[in-house]
Amino acid sequence: MANIVWGNTKASRWVIQLGDSHDRDVLEAEYEQIKQQIPAEEWCFVFIPVKDWFSDLTPWAVPPVWGKQAFGDGAAQTLKILLEEEIPCLEDEYGKQERRQYILSGYSLAGLFALWVGMETNFFRGIAAVSPSLWYPGWKKYMESHTPKARAIYLSLGKKEEKVRNQIMKQVGDVVRMQHEQLEKAGIATALEWNEGNHFQDSEKRLAKGIAWVLKQKAL
């Protein structure tokens, strides 16, 4: 899959979203729902496909949480590529603005990645971490030892996501509540929204709500 650029490339706010083939399949619906909340001329939307879902988005390696699929430690390299290759290429093609504000969004492991990026660098002013995989082993310890650097961070979770049998994944509700509390204490503009359903429902609607919330923030 190739990168996709929609919207006003002259806008001062750009949304960067990493995703997989499913995210691509529902991307048009997501984009249309964002436009219903935020005029298209006010922002630009860039979709960047992820090559290895279980390695490119995770900050440290962990053994399988379900099945036989382990997780890699490719997040740092993915962030480096974003900052040193992907975004410079976009700026070369569409023009660079000194006051441009970048927002990073993602769903599931891409939501985990977006939140991790918001803790690692202040390059992205806003973060939409939608149904983020905060059950990820080691995240709680990481969260407690890092200060958020983004100015606005949106979190959401399906109401049924913590009601699963997997002993690791069922922790996601408690961890996302702790994460939201940390953001509030740090003075970050933040929201935690609970959606109907499980992890696999309405990803495009949830992403659209999260991105629209960030775009509405004046704190950026």
Tab-separated table of C-alpha atoms in Angstrom:
chain	number	residue	atom	x	y	z
A	1	MET	CA	0.000	0.000	0.000
A	2	ALA	CA	1.096	3.532	-0.745
A	3	ASN	CA	0.642	6.634	1.372
A	4	ILE	CA	-2.649	8.478	0.956
A	5	VAL	CA	-3.018	12.254	1.239
A	6	TRP	CA	-6.480	13.822	1.431
A	7	GLY	CA	-7.708	17.283	2.312
A	8	ASN	CA	-6.098	20.696	2.235
A	9	THR	CA	-2.329	20.329	1.899
A	10	LYS	CA	-1.991	24.057	2.659
A	11	ALA	CA	-3.695	23.681	6.031
A	12	SER	CA	-1.780	24.355	9.234
A	13	ARG	CA	-2.910	21.116	10.883
A	14	TRP	CA	-1.955	17.734	9.476
A	15	VAL	CA	-3.207	14.408	10.815
A	16	ILE	CA	-0.837	11.469	10.342
A	17	GLN	CA	-2.396	8.046	10.805
A	18	LEU	CA	-0.573	4.720	10.724
A	19	GLY	CA	-2.625	1.645	9.944
A	20	ASP	CA	-3.043	-1.722	8.271
A	21	SER	CA	-5.172	-3.030	5.401
A	22	HIS	CA	-8.358	-2.997	7.503
A	23	ASP	CA	-7.784	0.658	8.389
A	24	ARG	CA	-7.315	1.347	4.685
A	25	ASP	CA	-10.569	-0.423	3.824
A	26	VAL	CA	-12.611	1.883	6.065
A	27	LEU	CA	-10.511	5.014	5.526
A	28	GLU	CA	-12.989	6.789	3.257
A	29	ALA	CA	-15.750	6.344	5.829
A	30	GLU	CA	-13.471	7.624	8.584
A	31	TYR	CA	-12.448	10.668	6.546
A	32	GLU	CA	-16.056	11.545	5.706
A	33	GLN	CA	-17.049	11.334	9.365
A	34	ILE	CA	-14.226	13.652	10.386
A	35	LYS	CA	-15.305	16.140	7.713
A	36	GLN	CA	-18.793	16.175	9.214
A	37	GLN	CA	-17.241	17.573	12.390
A	38	ILE	CA	-14.284	19.595	11.089
A	39	PRO	CA	-14.367	21.502	7.759
A	40	ALA	CA	-12.055	19.808	5.241
A	41	GLU	CA	-10.259	23.047	4.410
A	42	GLU	CA	-8.925	23.278	7.978
A	43	TRP	CA	-6.773	20.132	7.928
A	44	CYS	CA	-4.929	17.558	5.874
A	45	PHE	CA	-5.106	13.789	6.354
A	46	VAL	CA	-2.191	11.449	5.657
A	47	PHE	CA	-2.475	7.667	5.916
A	48	ILE	CA	0.797	5.726	6.148
A	49	PRO	CA	0.567	1.919	5.917
A	50	VAL	CA	2.393	-0.264	8.419
A	51	LYS	CA	4.440	-3.130	7.004
A	52	ASP	CA	4.776	-5.315	10.112
A	53	TRP	CA	1.881	-4.746	12.499
A	54	PHE	CA	3.381	-6.811	15.313
A	55	SER	CA	6.839	-5.257	15.234
A	56	ASP	CA	6.797	-1.769	13.699
A	57	LEU	CA	4.456	-0.282	16.319
A	58	THR	CA	5.662	-1.771	19.593
A	59	PRO	CA	8.452	-0.115	21.631
A	60	TRP	CA	9.974	-3.221	23.197
A	61	ALA	CA	9.784	-6.924	22.491
A	62	VAL	CA	7.464	-9.199	24.460
A	63	PRO	CA	6.508	-12.865	24.030
A	64	PRO	CA	3.083	-13.857	22.672
A	65	VAL	CA	0.097	-12.614	24.652
A	66	TRP	CA	-2.267	-14.837	22.677
A	67	GLY	CA	-1.504	-17.531	20.127
A	68	LYS	CA	2.069	-17.753	18.873
A	69	GLN	CA	2.616	-14.183	17.662
A	70	ALA	CA	5.390	-12.371	19.540
A	71	PHE	CA	5.847	-8.600	19.445
A	72	GLY	CA	8.954	-6.787	18.266
A	73	ASP	CA	10.682	-3.549	19.207
A	74	GLY	CA	10.401	-1.561	15.987
A	75	ALA	CA	8.609	1.550	17.288
A	76	ALA	CA	11.796	3.604	17.644
A	77	GLN	CA	12.777	2.861	14.055
A	78	THR	CA	9.261	3.653	12.848
A	79	LEU	CA	9.363	7.005	14.644
A	80	LYS	CA	12.760	7.747	13.132
A	81	ILE	CA	11.446	6.995	9.647
A	82	LEU	CA	8.424	9.222	10.288
A	83	LEU	CA	10.505	12.189	11.403
A	84	GLU	CA	13.473	11.802	9.060
A	85	GLU	CA	11.897	10.386	5.900
A	86	GLU	CA	8.106	10.376	5.665
A	87	ILE	CA	7.340	13.875	6.928
A	88	PRO	CA	10.305	15.551	5.159
A	89	CYS	CA	9.118	13.926	1.910
A	90	LEU	CA	5.623	15.290	2.475
A	91	GLU	CA	7.029	18.753	3.154
A	92	ASP	CA	9.184	18.586	0.031
A	93	GLU	CA	6.149	17.705	-2.074
A	94	TYR	CA	3.510	19.939	-0.526
A	95	GLY	CA	5.549	22.708	1.065
A	96	LYS	CA	6.830	23.355	4.563
A	97	GLN	CA	5.147	25.664	7.070
A	98	GLU	CA	6.912	26.821	10.203
A	99	ARG	CA	3.657	26.897	12.164
A	100	ARG	CA	2.276	23.601	10.912
A	101	GLN	CA	0.951	21.394	13.701
A	102	TYR	CA	1.153	17.629	13.340
A	103	ILE	CA	-1.278	15.236	14.987
A	104	LEU	CA	-0.680	11.490	15.225
A	105	SER	CA	-3.540	9.005	15.367
A	106	GLY	CA	-3.877	5.255	15.481
A	107	TYR	CA	-6.067	2.337	16.494
A	108	SER	CA	-5.138	-0.686	18.610
A	109	LEU	CA	-1.355	-1.232	18.425
A	110	ALA	CA	-1.139	1.901	16.270
A	111	GLY	CA	-2.902	3.708	19.118
A	112	LEU	CA	-0.290	2.374	21.520
A	113	PHE	CA	2.392	3.637	19.153
A	114	ALA	CA	0.779	7.069	18.901
A	115	LEU	CA	0.626	7.395	22.680
A	116	TRP	CA	4.221	6.213	23.043
A	117	VAL	CA	5.291	8.839	20.502
A	118	GLY	CA	3.418	11.478	22.517
A	119	MET	CA	5.546	10.514	25.520
A	120	GLU	CA	8.814	10.473	23.570
A	121	THR	CA	8.705	13.685	21.529
A	122	ASN	CA	6.848	16.997	21.348
A	123	PHE	CA	6.908	16.999	17.530
A	124	PHE	CA	3.290	15.857	17.396
A	125	ARG	CA	1.167	18.454	19.174
A	126	GLY	CA	-1.844	16.183	19.477
A	127	ILE	CA	-2.380	12.445	19.851
A	128	ALA	CA	-5.501	10.374	19.161
A	129	ALA	CA	-4.861	6.985	20.776
A	130	VAL	CA	-8.038	5.107	19.940
A	131	SER	CA	-8.662	1.757	21.637
A	132	PRO	CA	-4.906	1.697	22.327
A	133	SER	CA	-3.344	-1.600	23.388
A	134	LEU	CA	-2.372	-0.385	26.847
A	135	TRP	CA	-2.520	-3.951	28.096
A	136	TYR	CA	0.912	-4.226	26.483
A	137	PRO	CA	3.322	-5.750	29.030
A	138	GLY	CA	5.575	-3.079	30.496
A	139	TRP	CA	3.392	-0.102	29.561
A	140	LYS	CA	2.321	0.713	33.113
A	141	LYS	CA	5.934	0.899	34.284
A	142	TYR	CA	6.885	2.979	31.243
A	143	MET	CA	3.971	5.352	31.783
A	144	GLU	CA	4.892	5.922	35.411
A	145	SER	CA	8.451	6.904	34.503
A	146	HIS	CA	7.740	9.244	31.569
A	147	THR	CA	6.215	12.703	31.271
A	148	PRO	CA	3.818	13.352	28.371
A	149	LYS	CA	5.215	15.729	25.755
A	150	ALA	CA	2.189	16.214	23.490
A	151	ARG	CA	-0.182	19.064	24.334
A	152	ALA	CA	-3.468	17.233	23.775
A	153	ILE	CA	-4.102	13.493	24.056
A	154	TYR	CA	-7.374	11.704	23.354
A	155	LEU	CA	-7.999	8.202	24.688
A	156	SER	CA	-10.916	5.878	24.099
A	157	LEU	CA	-11.867	2.278	24.736
A	158	GLY	CA	-14.774	-0.029	23.992
A	159	LYS	CA	-16.795	-0.867	27.089
A	160	LYS	CA	-16.318	-4.596	26.514
A	161	GLU	CA	-12.564	-4.462	25.884
A	162	GLU	CA	-11.676	-5.129	29.514
A	163	LYS	CA	-14.273	-7.887	29.792
A	164	VAL	CA	-12.212	-10.635	28.180
A	165	ARG	CA	-10.749	-13.860	29.515
A	166	ASN	CA	-7.141	-13.120	28.625
A	167	GLN	CA	-5.497	-12.157	31.925
A	168	ILE	CA	-3.133	-9.674	30.293
A	169	MET	CA	-5.530	-8.007	27.880
A	170	LYS	CA	-8.274	-7.583	30.492
A	171	GLN	CA	-6.005	-5.087	32.289
A	172	VAL	CA	-6.524	-2.537	29.514
A	173	GLY	CA	-9.384	-0.735	31.274
A	174	ASP	CA	-7.478	-0.146	34.497
A	175	VAL	CA	-4.369	0.972	32.643
A	176	VAL	CA	-6.201	3.410	30.384
A	177	ARG	CA	-7.858	4.952	33.456
A	178	MET	CA	-4.445	5.341	35.073
A	179	GLN	CA	-3.073	6.846	31.878
A	180	HIS	CA	-5.887	9.381	31.707
A	181	GLU	CA	-5.358	10.331	35.344
A	182	GLN	CA	-1.653	10.842	34.695
A	183	LEU	CA	-2.408	13.135	31.756
A	184	GLU	CA	-4.832	15.192	33.830
A	185	LYS	CA	-2.301	15.593	36.645
A	186	ALA	CA	0.307	16.687	34.108
A	187	GLY	CA	-1.989	19.448	32.868
A	188	ILE	CA	-2.393	17.914	29.420
A	189	ALA	CA	-5.622	18.604	27.540
A	190	THR	CA	-7.158	15.142	27.523
A	191	ALA	CA	-10.329	13.107	27.194
A	192	LEU	CA	-11.218	9.490	27.874
A	193	GLU	CA	-14.257	8.272	25.972
A	194	TRP	CA	-15.964	4.923	26.429
A	195	ASN	CA	-17.565	3.482	23.305
A	196	GLU	CA	-20.149	0.748	22.965
A	197	GLY	CA	-18.888	-2.684	22.013
A	198	ASN	CA	-15.642	-4.599	21.931
A	199	HIS	CA	-12.259	-3.859	20.393
A	200	PHE	CA	-13.263	-4.714	16.840
A	201	GLN	CA	-16.354	-2.551	16.465
A	202	ASP	CA	-16.660	0.748	14.601
A	203	SER	CA	-12.951	1.522	14.363
A	204	GLU	CA	-13.526	4.216	11.729
A	205	LYS	CA	-16.188	5.947	13.857
A	206	ARG	CA	-13.990	5.831	16.933
A	207	LEU	CA	-10.990	7.191	15.051
A	208	ALA	CA	-13.087	9.967	13.542
A	209	LYS	CA	-14.316	11.046	16.980
A	210	GLY	CA	-10.814	11.038	18.407
A	211	ILE	CA	-9.241	12.965	15.558
A	212	ALA	CA	-12.046	15.527	15.553
A	213	TRP	CA	-11.593	16.054	19.292
A	214	VAL	CA	-7.892	16.766	18.857
A	215	LEU	CA	-8.480	19.084	15.895
A	216	LYS	CA	-10.887	21.131	18.021
A	217	GLN	CA	-8.318	21.728	20.749
A	218	LYS	CA	-6.931	25.246	20.974
A	219	ALA	CA	-4.153	24.064	23.282
A	220	LEU	CA	-2.082	22.833	20.337
